[in-house]
Amino acid sequence: MNPLVLPFLAAAACFLVFLVSFLRDRRRLRHGFYLFFTLVFLAVGVLMVVASVSEDAAAVLLFAGLALIPLTVLALGIFLICNGITMLRREGRRLANLLSLAAGVGIIAFVPVNFAVGRIGWKPLEVLTMTVNSLLFYVSFLFVCFLLYSIVYGRIRSRRRVDFVVVLGAGLLGGNRVPPLLAGRLDRGRRAFDAARARGADPMIVTSGGQGPDEDLPEARAMAAYLAERGVPREKILLEDRSRTTWENLTFSRDLMTTHRPEHRCVVVTNNFHVLRAALLARKARLNGQVIGAPTAWYFWPSATIREFIAVFAAHRGINFTVCGLIVVSHVLGAL
């Protein structure tokens, strides 16, 4: 067999596995890994084909690709720092708003810190740095796969008939008003509701959100009032007003929908940065439906995406902490 064909066969195999798994249930995190390795094998195949024609051209292409990595990382670090400053100015000084700033500072500091450690030449510090670098490599790999599939999942639309449109709550402004973030979800839910009706279905909208300690009424009621003011018939709105978390949003809404229509299909509406994690939770909750996203302000997206990744990483802490522990142990044993 021609060696040039091998990476393309590997890419095709990875994509075939992705396609089969995706068609069975698209709400799986592993799809990001299949897509990542599809792209890796495809890139290797292209490079090998170019090398078979001109080794010099392949060398230039490889050098350009390798050179783009540090430049892209540097640009990403600068962007995250600028984004972090914007977040602090517009959203306030909260821990969640520091994520993109902290990530940007960490990226920018990576090279000088490693250079300084190399100059110091102290063995324990070098082992510690190598261990941290390996952990960062593992986490970065997971984040790339997560981000890749988040983008893919968020772009794919389902045209299947739906019986319910579930809009997840996101907190109220001033205790009783719908903030812009939640308004975006509700507007997206109303469009999904109208589209379903245009296709001949007779759906209902479920507004899902309980009452927080600083809120004058349950989020579900304020959300329902917002929709009614914009033309959604009151009798087509169901209120789920007990939930406090995304998991409760999904499970309580599932129970409510099952009560009204035991055999049903739904679509869940949240913000675009929250789509993949909500889909993973929806699968775990055995919710029969997919998740779609509403647009989010550009400056909010990076920190929110990092926060979502941390939540998914923690949800799979068993395997992730095991891998991290093995990385630490291997470096320690290697230094002995």
CSV table of C-alpha atoms in Angstrom, one decimal, residues 5 228 250 282:
chain,number,residue,atom,x,y,z
A,5,VAL,CA,-2.6,6.9,1.6
A,228,ALA,CA,-46.4,37.1,26.3
A,250,LEU,CA,-33.5,20.0,32.6
A,282,ALA,CA,-29.5,16.8,28.7
